[in-house]
Amino acid sequence: MLIDSHAHLEMPEFKGDLEEVIQRAKASGVTSIFTVGTERKDWKRAFDIANSHPSIYAILGVHPHNVKEIDDLTYAELRDLCQGEKVKAYGEIGLDFFRNLSPREVQLDRFREQIALAKELKLPIVVHDREAHQETLEILRSEKAGECGGIIHCFSGDYDMAKKCLDMGFTISVPGSITFKNAGEFQDIVKRLPLESILVETDAPYLTPVPFRGKRNEPSYVRYTAQKIAEIKKIPFEKVAEVTTVNALRVFGIKEGRL
Ligand SMILES: [Zn+2]
Ligand SMILES: [Zn+2]
């Protein structure tokens, strides 16, 4: 069993073959998928996909790329949707200083606001941090984000940052990029982190692992990430699958998942 803690099944890339994608995930041992609606136009679809599949869950929020679109209605709408019983986390929220699709100042303010909203909703957060490690840590600390906890998804910081995130009560989610040839430094970090602090994710349709790099990513490929972790840590694949599954169920507060 495996859990894909972060995918984007509501995106247009899956419009044509969503059910096949879900079946392939099931056939490769994936018991639950968390689909992340990152902007208003995607929330309802993510919500509906979760509600029509027993072991698909939704994560809703405003991605740092889209925070410039937040208006008076945004948080009211999210507050409402997040009451749904299949919504298990708030996100992805954070900072993306690589693409800067929203102005940095706006990203910083909206990140703070959304942490406060997640706490009010009593949901763990899913954090997106790209080239904004110091600022991300600073905000998580000053906003006391450890009170809601959650996941640093597609982790890209160094070991010291990972350690600080764990100390605040966060888990580290490992994407398919760990299989890439140039991922030596990240592999080293994962090697040093306790398995109890790690989740696996695809971020599908993005970040496709080897051997499918270059193609569309999908939840069934999460096993290549788990396999790579097993190889790096020199432990059986089954152990990685089992422990990362228990970790995900704990973080999201779910008893058991089954597709
Ligand atoms: Zn992200
Ligand atoms: Zn994502």
PDB file of C-alpha atoms and ligand atoms in Angstrom:
ATOM      1  CA  MET A   1       0.000   0.000   0.000  1.00  0.00           C
ATOM      2  CA  LEU A   2       1.042   3.535  -0.788  1.00  0.00           C
ATOM      3  CA  ILE A   3      -0.491   6.980  -0.403  1.00  0.00           C
ATOM      4  CA  ASP A   4       0.028   9.743  -2.940  1.00  0.00           C
ATOM      5  CA  SER A   5      -0.111  12.703  -0.568  1.00  0.00           C
ATOM      6  CA  HIS A   6      -0.193  15.354  -3.305  1.00  0.00           C
ATOM      7  CA  ALA A   7      -1.583  15.237  -6.850  1.00  0.00           C
ATOM      8  CA  HIS A   8      -3.687  17.528  -9.023  1.00  0.00           C
ATOM      9  CA  LEU A   9      -6.349  15.226 -10.467  1.00  0.00           C
ATOM     10  CA  GLU A  10      -8.686  18.160 -11.171  1.00  0.00           C
ATOM     11  CA  MET A  11      -6.261  19.643 -13.685  1.00  0.00           C
ATOM     12  CA  PRO A  12      -7.130  19.491 -17.400  1.00  0.00           C
ATOM     13  CA  GLU A  13      -4.312  16.976 -17.997  1.00  0.00           C
ATOM     14  CA  PHE A  14      -6.584  14.298 -16.418  1.00  0.00           C
ATOM     15  CA  LYS A  15      -9.836  15.354 -17.993  1.00  0.00           C
ATOM     16  CA  GLY A  16      -9.845  12.586 -20.611  1.00  0.00           C
ATOM     17  CA  ASP A  17      -8.858   9.531 -18.578  1.00  0.00           C
ATOM     18  CA  LEU A  18      -9.324  10.239 -14.867  1.00  0.00           C
ATOM     19  CA  GLU A  19     -11.006   6.910 -14.083  1.00  0.00           C
ATOM     20  CA  GLU A  20      -8.244   4.949 -15.845  1.00  0.00           C
ATOM     21  CA  VAL A  21      -5.627   6.931 -13.934  1.00  0.00           C
ATOM     22  CA  ILE A  22      -7.363   6.063 -10.655  1.00  0.00           C
ATOM     23  CA  GLN A  23      -7.634   2.390 -11.647  1.00  0.00           C
ATOM     24  CA  ARG A  24      -3.941   2.232 -12.528  1.00  0.00           C
ATOM     25  CA  ALA A  25      -3.105   3.787  -9.146  1.00  0.00           C
ATOM     26  CA  LYS A  26      -5.198   1.159  -7.407  1.00  0.00           C
ATOM     27  CA  ALA A  27      -3.579  -1.644  -9.424  1.00  0.00           C
ATOM     28  CA  SER A  28      -0.127  -0.458  -8.386  1.00  0.00           C
ATOM     29  CA  GLY A  29      -0.979  -0.466  -4.681  1.00  0.00           C
ATOM     30  CA  VAL A  30      -2.012   3.154  -4.083  1.00  0.00           C
ATOM     31  CA  THR A  31      -4.724   3.158  -1.424  1.00  0.00           C
ATOM     32  CA  SER A  32      -5.403   6.908  -1.204  1.00  0.00           C
ATOM     33  CA  ILE A  33      -4.787  10.023  -3.263  1.00  0.00           C
ATOM     34  CA  PHE A  34      -4.922  13.611  -2.012  1.00  0.00           C
ATOM     35  CA  THR A  35      -5.881  15.988  -4.779  1.00  0.00           C
ATOM     36  CA  VAL A  36      -4.948  19.628  -4.358  1.00  0.00           C
ATOM     37  CA  GLY A  37      -7.184  22.393  -5.733  1.00  0.00           C
ATOM     38  CA  THR A  38      -4.913  25.405  -6.013  1.00  0.00           C
ATOM     39  CA  GLU A  39      -7.217  28.148  -7.319  1.00  0.00           C
ATOM     40  CA  ARG A  40     -10.899  29.016  -7.388  1.00  0.00           C
ATOM     41  CA  LYS A  41     -11.622  27.442 -10.757  1.00  0.00           C
ATOM     42  CA  ASP A  42     -10.311  24.073  -9.497  1.00  0.00           C
ATOM     43  CA  TRP A  43     -11.746  23.827  -5.970  1.00  0.00           C
ATOM     44  CA  LYS A  44     -15.159  22.487  -6.882  1.00  0.00           C
ATOM     45  CA  ARG A  45     -13.764  19.851  -9.225  1.00  0.00           C
ATOM     46  CA  ALA A  46     -11.233  18.645  -6.621  1.00  0.00           C
ATOM     47  CA  PHE A  47     -14.049  18.599  -4.056  1.00  0.00           C
ATOM     48  CA  ASP A  48     -16.328  16.632  -6.390  1.00  0.00           C
ATOM     49  CA  ILE A  49     -13.652  14.096  -7.344  1.00  0.00           C
ATOM     50  CA  ALA A  50     -13.010  13.461  -3.639  1.00  0.00           C
ATOM     51  CA  ASN A  51     -16.702  13.108  -2.919  1.00  0.00           C
ATOM     52  CA  SER A  52     -17.265  10.614  -5.719  1.00  0.00           C
ATOM     53  CA  HIS A  53     -14.328   8.313  -4.822  1.00  0.00           C
ATOM     54  CA  PRO A  54     -14.131   6.758  -1.325  1.00  0.00           C
ATOM     55  CA  SER A  55     -10.374   7.081  -0.922  1.00  0.00           C
ATOM     56  CA  ILE A  56      -9.646  10.279  -2.732  1.00  0.00           C
ATOM     57  CA  TYR A  57      -9.459  13.298  -0.463  1.00  0.00           C
ATOM     58  CA  ALA A  58      -9.237  17.000  -1.220  1.00  0.00           C
ATOM     59  CA  ILE A  59      -6.844  19.724  -0.138  1.00  0.00           C
ATOM     60  CA  LEU A  60      -8.015  23.252  -0.925  1.00  0.00           C
ATOM     61  CA  GLY A  61      -6.363  26.666  -0.767  1.00  0.00           C
ATOM     62  CA  VAL A  62      -4.775  29.380  -2.877  1.00  0.00           C
ATOM     63  CA  HIS A  63      -1.374  28.595  -4.410  1.00  0.00           C
ATOM     64  CA  PRO A  64       1.262  31.357  -4.154  1.00  0.00           C
ATOM     65  CA  HIS A  65       1.054  31.747  -7.954  1.00  0.00           C
ATOM     66  CA  ASN A  66      -2.617  32.710  -7.621  1.00  0.00           C
ATOM     67  CA  VAL A  67      -2.729  34.766  -4.416  1.00  0.00           C
ATOM     68  CA  LYS A  68      -2.944  38.007  -6.392  1.00  0.00           C
ATOM     69  CA  GLU A  69      -6.471  36.886  -7.386  1.00  0.00           C
ATOM     70  CA  ILE A  70      -7.732  36.679  -3.800  1.00  0.00           C
ATOM     71  CA  ASP A  71     -10.780  38.926  -3.342  1.00  0.00           C
ATOM     72  CA  ASP A  72     -13.537  39.541  -0.789  1.00  0.00           C
ATOM     73  CA  LEU A  73     -15.278  36.270  -1.565  1.00  0.00           C
ATOM     74  CA  THR A  74     -12.275  33.945  -1.671  1.00  0.00           C
ATOM     75  CA  TYR A  75     -11.957  33.067   1.997  1.00  0.00           C
ATOM     76  CA  ALA A  76     -15.726  32.817   2.508  1.00  0.00           C
ATOM     77  CA  GLU A  77     -15.911  30.306  -0.319  1.00  0.00           C
ATOM     78  CA  LEU A  78     -12.975  28.314   1.049  1.00  0.00           C
ATOM     79  CA  ARG A  79     -14.399  28.379   4.556  1.00  0.00           C
ATOM     80  CA  ASP A  80     -17.555  26.863   3.179  1.00  0.00           C
ATOM     81  CA  LEU A  81     -15.943  24.154   1.009  1.00  0.00           C
ATOM     82  CA  CYS A  82     -13.453  23.202   3.724  1.00  0.00           C
ATOM     83  CA  GLN A  83     -16.329  22.099   5.967  1.00  0.00           C
ATOM     84  CA  GLY A  84     -16.715  19.108   3.640  1.00  0.00           C
ATOM     85  CA  GLU A  85     -15.754  15.835   5.327  1.00  0.00           C
ATOM     86  CA  LYS A  86     -13.462  14.823   2.446  1.00  0.00           C
ATOM     87  CA  VAL A  87     -11.356  17.976   2.781  1.00  0.00           C
ATOM     88  CA  LYS A  88      -8.388  16.932   4.909  1.00  0.00           C
ATOM     89  CA  ALA A  89      -5.906  19.804   4.654  1.00  0.00           C
ATOM     90  CA  TYR A  90      -5.583  23.439   3.648  1.00  0.00           C
ATOM     91  CA  GLY A  91      -3.200  24.283   0.800  1.00  0.00           C
ATOM     92  CA  GLU A  92      -1.115  24.451  -1.025  1.00  0.00           C
ATOM     93  CA  ILE A  93       0.002  27.767   0.415  1.00  0.00           C
ATOM     94  CA  GLY A  94       3.385  29.399   0.731  1.00  0.00           C
ATOM     95  CA  LEU A  95       5.948  31.248  -1.330  1.00  0.00           C
ATOM     96  CA  ASP A  96       7.240  30.831  -4.868  1.00  0.00           C
ATOM     97  CA  PHE A  97      10.105  33.250  -5.437  1.00  0.00           C
ATOM     98  CA  PHE A  98      11.227  31.279  -8.483  1.00  0.00           C
ATOM     99  CA  ARG A  99       8.365  32.144 -10.801  1.00  0.00           C
ATOM    100  CA  ASN A 100       7.016  35.170  -8.887  1.00  0.00           C
ATOM    101  CA  LEU A 101       3.618  34.950 -10.578  1.00  0.00           C
ATOM    102  CA  SER A 102       2.218  37.023  -7.712  1.00  0.00           C
ATOM    103  CA  PRO A 103       4.207  39.934  -6.216  1.00  0.00           C
ATOM    104  CA  ARG A 104       6.393  38.837  -3.296  1.00  0.00           C
ATOM    105  CA  GLU A 105       4.815  41.214  -0.790  1.00  0.00           C
ATOM    106  CA  VAL A 106       1.376  39.856  -1.656  1.00  0.00           C
ATOM    107  CA  GLN A 107       2.650  36.275  -1.293  1.00  0.00           C
ATOM    108  CA  LEU A 108       4.022  37.009   2.183  1.00  0.00           C
ATOM    109  CA  ASP A 109       0.771  38.602   3.418  1.00  0.00           C
ATOM    110  CA  ARG A 110      -1.485  35.943   1.926  1.00  0.00           C
ATOM    111  CA  PHE A 111       0.656  33.130   3.308  1.00  0.00           C
ATOM    112  CA  ARG A 112       0.199  34.561   6.799  1.00  0.00           C
ATOM    113  CA  GLU A 113      -3.541  35.008   6.316  1.00  0.00           C
ATOM    114  CA  GLN A 114      -4.013  31.492   5.016  1.00  0.00           C
ATOM    115  CA  ILE A 115      -2.129  29.940   7.928  1.00  0.00           C
ATOM    116  CA  ALA A 116      -4.548  31.777  10.227  1.00  0.00           C
ATOM    117  CA  LEU A 117      -7.513  30.478   8.216  1.00  0.00           C
ATOM    118  CA  ALA A 118      -6.225  26.886   8.349  1.00  0.00           C
ATOM    119  CA  LYS A 119      -5.893  27.168  12.114  1.00  0.00           C
ATOM    120  CA  GLU A 120      -9.432  28.474  12.361  1.00  0.00           C
ATOM    121  CA  LEU A 121     -10.622  25.530  10.221  1.00  0.00           C
ATOM    122  CA  LYS A 122      -8.514  23.145  12.319  1.00  0.00           C
ATOM    123  CA  LEU A 123      -6.837  21.714   9.219  1.00  0.00           C
ATOM    124  CA  PRO A 124      -3.155  20.868   8.730  1.00  0.00           C
ATOM    125  CA  ILE A 125      -1.460  22.956   6.026  1.00  0.00           C
ATOM    126  CA  VAL A 126       0.356  21.898   2.860  1.00  0.00           C
ATOM    127  CA  VAL A 127       3.253  24.260   2.245  1.00  0.00           C
ATOM    128  CA  HIS A 128       4.764  25.117  -1.152  1.00  0.00           C
ATOM    129  CA  ASP A 129       8.226  26.682  -0.885  1.00  0.00           C
ATOM    130  CA  ARG A 130      10.304  27.385  -3.960  1.00  0.00           C
ATOM    131  CA  GLU A 131      13.456  29.468  -3.535  1.00  0.00           C
ATOM    132  CA  ALA A 132      12.028  31.118  -0.418  1.00  0.00           C
ATOM    133  CA  HIS A 133      13.400  28.884   2.348  1.00  0.00           C
ATOM    134  CA  GLN A 134      14.311  31.556   4.899  1.00  0.00           C
ATOM    135  CA  GLU A 135      11.070  33.475   4.426  1.00  0.00           C
ATOM    136  CA  THR A 136       9.027  30.269   4.638  1.00  0.00           C
ATOM    137  CA  LEU A 137      10.688  29.223   7.891  1.00  0.00           C
ATOM    138  CA  GLU A 138      10.303  32.724   9.308  1.00  0.00           C
ATOM    139  CA  ILE A 139       6.564  32.835   8.600  1.00  0.00           C
ATOM    140  CA  LEU A 140       5.913  29.283   9.824  1.00  0.00           C
ATOM    141  CA  ARG A 141       7.625  30.252  13.047  1.00  0.00           C
ATOM    142  CA  SER A 142       6.094  33.703  13.575  1.00  0.00           C
ATOM    143  CA  GLU A 143       2.588  32.500  12.703  1.00  0.00           C
ATOM    144  CA  LYS A 144       2.973  29.497  15.031  1.00  0.00           C
ATOM    145  CA  ALA A 145       2.091  27.161  12.182  1.00  0.00           C
ATOM    146  CA  GLY A 146       3.168  24.241  14.339  1.00  0.00           C
ATOM    147  CA  GLU A 147      -0.242  24.548  16.008  1.00  0.00           C
ATOM    148  CA  CYS A 148      -1.910  23.153  12.887  1.00  0.00           C
ATOM    149  CA  GLY A 149       1.164  21.322  11.552  1.00  0.00           C
ATOM    150  CA  GLY A 150       1.136  19.689   8.160  1.00  0.00           C
ATOM    151  CA  ILE A 151       3.412  18.990   5.244  1.00  0.00           C
ATOM    152  CA  ILE A 152       6.263  20.709   3.463  1.00  0.00           C
ATOM    153  CA  HIS A 153       5.506  19.395  -0.018  1.00  0.00           C
ATOM    154  CA  CYS A 154       8.123  18.924  -2.756  1.00  0.00           C
ATOM    155  CA  PHE A 155      10.733  19.721  -0.165  1.00  0.00           C
ATOM    156  CA  SER A 156      13.727  21.520  -1.688  1.00  0.00           C
ATOM    157  CA  GLY A 157      15.601  22.970   1.301  1.00  0.00           C
ATOM    158  CA  ASP A 158      18.727  21.658   3.000  1.00  0.00           C
ATOM    159  CA  TYR A 159      19.031  19.259   5.944  1.00  0.00           C
ATOM    160  CA  ASP A 160      19.092  22.097   8.450  1.00  0.00           C
ATOM    161  CA  MET A 161      15.793  23.421   7.130  1.00  0.00           C
ATOM    162  CA  ALA A 162      14.251  19.929   7.142  1.00  0.00           C
ATOM    163  CA  LYS A 163      15.290  19.548  10.769  1.00  0.00           C
ATOM    164  CA  LYS A 164      13.714  22.888  11.701  1.00  0.00           C
ATOM    165  CA  CYS A 165      10.470  21.906   9.962  1.00  0.00           C
ATOM    166  CA  LEU A 166      10.376  18.569  11.812  1.00  0.00           C
ATOM    167  CA  ASP A 167      10.984  20.356  15.101  1.00  0.00           C
ATOM    168  CA  MET A 168       7.959  22.544  14.391  1.00  0.00           C
ATOM    169  CA  GLY A 169       5.855  19.412  13.886  1.00  0.00           C
ATOM    170  CA  PHE A 170       5.840  19.232  10.096  1.00  0.00           C
ATOM    171  CA  THR A 171       6.427  16.234   7.839  1.00  0.00           C
ATOM    172  CA  ILE A 172       8.525  16.297   4.687  1.00  0.00           C
ATOM    173  CA  SER A 173       6.978  15.139   1.434  1.00  0.00           C
ATOM    174  CA  VAL A 174       9.258  13.599  -1.178  1.00  0.00           C
ATOM    175  CA  PRO A 175       8.384  13.956  -4.886  1.00  0.00           C
ATOM    176  CA  GLY A 176       9.535  12.034  -7.967  1.00  0.00           C
ATOM    177  CA  SER A 177      12.464  14.370  -8.507  1.00  0.00           C
ATOM    178  CA  ILE A 178      14.349  12.247  -5.963  1.00  0.00           C
ATOM    179  CA  THR A 179      14.838   9.754  -8.819  1.00  0.00           C
ATOM    180  CA  PHE A 180      16.613  12.308 -11.010  1.00  0.00           C
ATOM    181  CA  LYS A 181      20.310  11.945 -11.783  1.00  0.00           C
ATOM    182  CA  ASN A 182      21.181  15.334 -10.277  1.00  0.00           C
ATOM    183  CA  ALA A 183      19.281  14.692  -7.004  1.00  0.00           C
ATOM    184  CA  GLY A 184      22.346  13.606  -4.992  1.00  0.00           C
ATOM    185  CA  GLU A 185      22.049  16.304  -2.362  1.00  0.00           C
ATOM    186  CA  PHE A 186      18.337  15.702  -1.835  1.00  0.00           C
ATOM    187  CA  GLN A 187      18.937  11.938  -1.630  1.00  0.00           C
ATOM    188  CA  ASP A 188      21.474  12.609   1.087  1.00  0.00           C
ATOM    189  CA  ILE A 189      18.950  14.621   3.091  1.00  0.00           C
ATOM    190  CA  VAL A 190      16.306  11.907   2.760  1.00  0.00           C
ATOM    191  CA  LYS A 191      18.856   9.320   3.841  1.00  0.00           C
ATOM    192  CA  ARG A 192      19.380  11.235   7.097  1.00  0.00           C
ATOM    193  CA  LEU A 193      15.713  11.919   7.861  1.00  0.00           C
ATOM    194  CA  PRO A 194      13.767   9.411   9.968  1.00  0.00           C
ATOM    195  CA  LEU A 195      11.303   7.416   7.864  1.00  0.00           C
ATOM    196  CA  GLU A 196       8.603   8.442  10.369  1.00  0.00           C
ATOM    197  CA  SER A 197       8.882  12.039   9.117  1.00  0.00           C
ATOM    198  CA  ILE A 198       8.508  11.313   5.399  1.00  0.00           C
ATOM    199  CA  LEU A 199       5.565  11.170   2.998  1.00  0.00           C
ATOM    200  CA  VAL A 200       5.624  10.370  -0.707  1.00  0.00           C
ATOM    201  CA  GLU A 201       3.857  12.346  -3.425  1.00  0.00           C
ATOM    202  CA  THR A 202       3.692  12.685  -7.188  1.00  0.00           C
ATOM    203  CA  ASP A 203       2.576  16.319  -7.639  1.00  0.00           C
ATOM    204  CA  ALA A 204       1.021  14.824 -10.800  1.00  0.00           C
ATOM    205  CA  PRO A 205       0.827  15.915 -13.605  1.00  0.00           C
ATOM    206  CA  TYR A 206       4.248  17.450 -12.797  1.00  0.00           C
ATOM    207  CA  LEU A 207       7.641  16.107 -11.629  1.00  0.00           C
ATOM    208  CA  THR A 208       7.425  12.698 -13.291  1.00  0.00           C
ATOM    209  CA  PRO A 209       9.947  10.229 -11.830  1.00  0.00           C
ATOM    210  CA  VAL A 210      12.445   8.169 -13.774  1.00  0.00           C
ATOM    211  CA  PRO A 211      11.734   6.000 -15.857  1.00  0.00           C
ATOM    212  CA  PHE A 212       8.829   8.109 -17.148  1.00  0.00           C
ATOM    213  CA  ARG A 213      10.499  11.504 -16.921  1.00  0.00           C
ATOM    214  CA  GLY A 214       9.211  13.792 -19.667  1.00  0.00           C
ATOM    215  CA  LYS A 215       5.742  12.198 -19.733  1.00  0.00           C
ATOM    216  CA  ARG A 216       2.678  13.216 -17.737  1.00  0.00           C
ATOM    217  CA  ASN A 217       2.971  12.129 -14.117  1.00  0.00           C
ATOM    218  CA  GLU A 218       0.179  10.148 -12.407  1.00  0.00           C
ATOM    219  CA  PRO A 219      -0.412   8.682  -8.918  1.00  0.00           C
ATOM    220  CA  SER A 220       0.566   5.107  -9.896  1.00  0.00           C
ATOM    221  CA  TYR A 221       4.148   6.373 -10.364  1.00  0.00           C
ATOM    222  CA  VAL A 222       4.466   7.213  -6.666  1.00  0.00           C
ATOM    223  CA  ARG A 223       5.948   3.734  -6.258  1.00  0.00           C
ATOM    224  CA  TYR A 224       9.120   4.808  -8.090  1.00  0.00           C
ATOM    225  CA  THR A 225       9.643   7.470  -5.448  1.00  0.00           C
ATOM    226  CA  ALA A 226       9.091   4.967  -2.641  1.00  0.00           C
ATOM    227  CA  GLN A 227      11.454   2.526  -4.362  1.00  0.00           C
ATOM    228  CA  LYS A 228      14.159   5.175  -4.576  1.00  0.00           C
ATOM    229  CA  ILE A 229      13.755   5.968  -0.863  1.00  0.00           C
ATOM    230  CA  ALA A 230      14.087   2.253  -0.063  1.00  0.00           C
ATOM    231  CA  GLU A 231      17.254   2.097  -2.147  1.00  0.00           C
ATOM    232  CA  ILE A 232      18.746   5.217  -0.524  1.00  0.00           C
ATOM    233  CA  LYS A 233      17.943   4.056   2.997  1.00  0.00           C
ATOM    234  CA  LYS A 234      18.818   0.418   2.258  1.00  0.00           C
ATOM    235  CA  ILE A 235      15.527  -0.859   3.646  1.00  0.00           C
ATOM    236  CA  PRO A 236      12.779  -2.959   2.014  1.00  0.00           C
ATOM    237  CA  PHE A 237      10.293  -1.229  -0.278  1.00  0.00           C
ATOM    238  CA  GLU A 238       7.442  -2.681   1.823  1.00  0.00           C
ATOM    239  CA  LYS A 239       8.775  -0.879   4.876  1.00  0.00           C
ATOM    240  CA  VAL A 240       8.802   2.473   3.059  1.00  0.00           C
ATOM    241  CA  ALA A 241       5.288   1.860   1.749  1.00  0.00           C
ATOM    242  CA  GLU A 242       3.955   0.884   5.154  1.00  0.00           C
ATOM    243  CA  VAL A 243       5.543   3.653   7.212  1.00  0.00           C
ATOM    244  CA  THR A 244       4.840   6.489   4.749  1.00  0.00           C
ATOM    245  CA  THR A 245       1.223   5.310   4.603  1.00  0.00           C
ATOM    246  CA  VAL A 246       0.898   5.364   8.402  1.00  0.00           C
ATOM    247  CA  ASN A 247       2.537   8.812   8.420  1.00  0.00           C
ATOM    248  CA  ALA A 248       0.077  10.198   5.862  1.00  0.00           C
ATOM    249  CA  LEU A 249      -2.951   8.793   7.691  1.00  0.00           C
ATOM    250  CA  ARG A 250      -1.655  10.395  10.889  1.00  0.00           C
ATOM    251  CA  VAL A 251      -1.001  13.824   9.352  1.00  0.00           C
ATOM    252  CA  PHE A 252      -4.390  13.920   7.617  1.00  0.00           C
ATOM    253  CA  GLY A 253      -6.240  12.402  10.559  1.00  0.00           C
ATOM    254  CA  ILE A 254      -7.712   9.457   8.661  1.00  0.00           C
ATOM    255  CA  LYS A 255      -8.300   5.960   9.966  1.00  0.00           C
ATOM    256  CA  GLU A 256      -7.851   3.942   6.782  1.00  0.00           C
ATOM    257  CA  GLY A 257      -7.969   4.566   3.077  1.00  0.00           C
ATOM    258  CA  ARG A 258      -8.960   2.286   0.212  1.00  0.00           C
ATOM    259  CA  LEU A 259      -9.521   3.183  -3.407  1.00  0.00           C
TER     260      LEU A 259
HETATM  261 ZN    ZN B   1       3.641  23.056  -5.001  1.00  0.00          ZN
HETATM  262 ZN    ZN B   2       1.134  20.871  -6.178  1.00  0.00          ZN
END
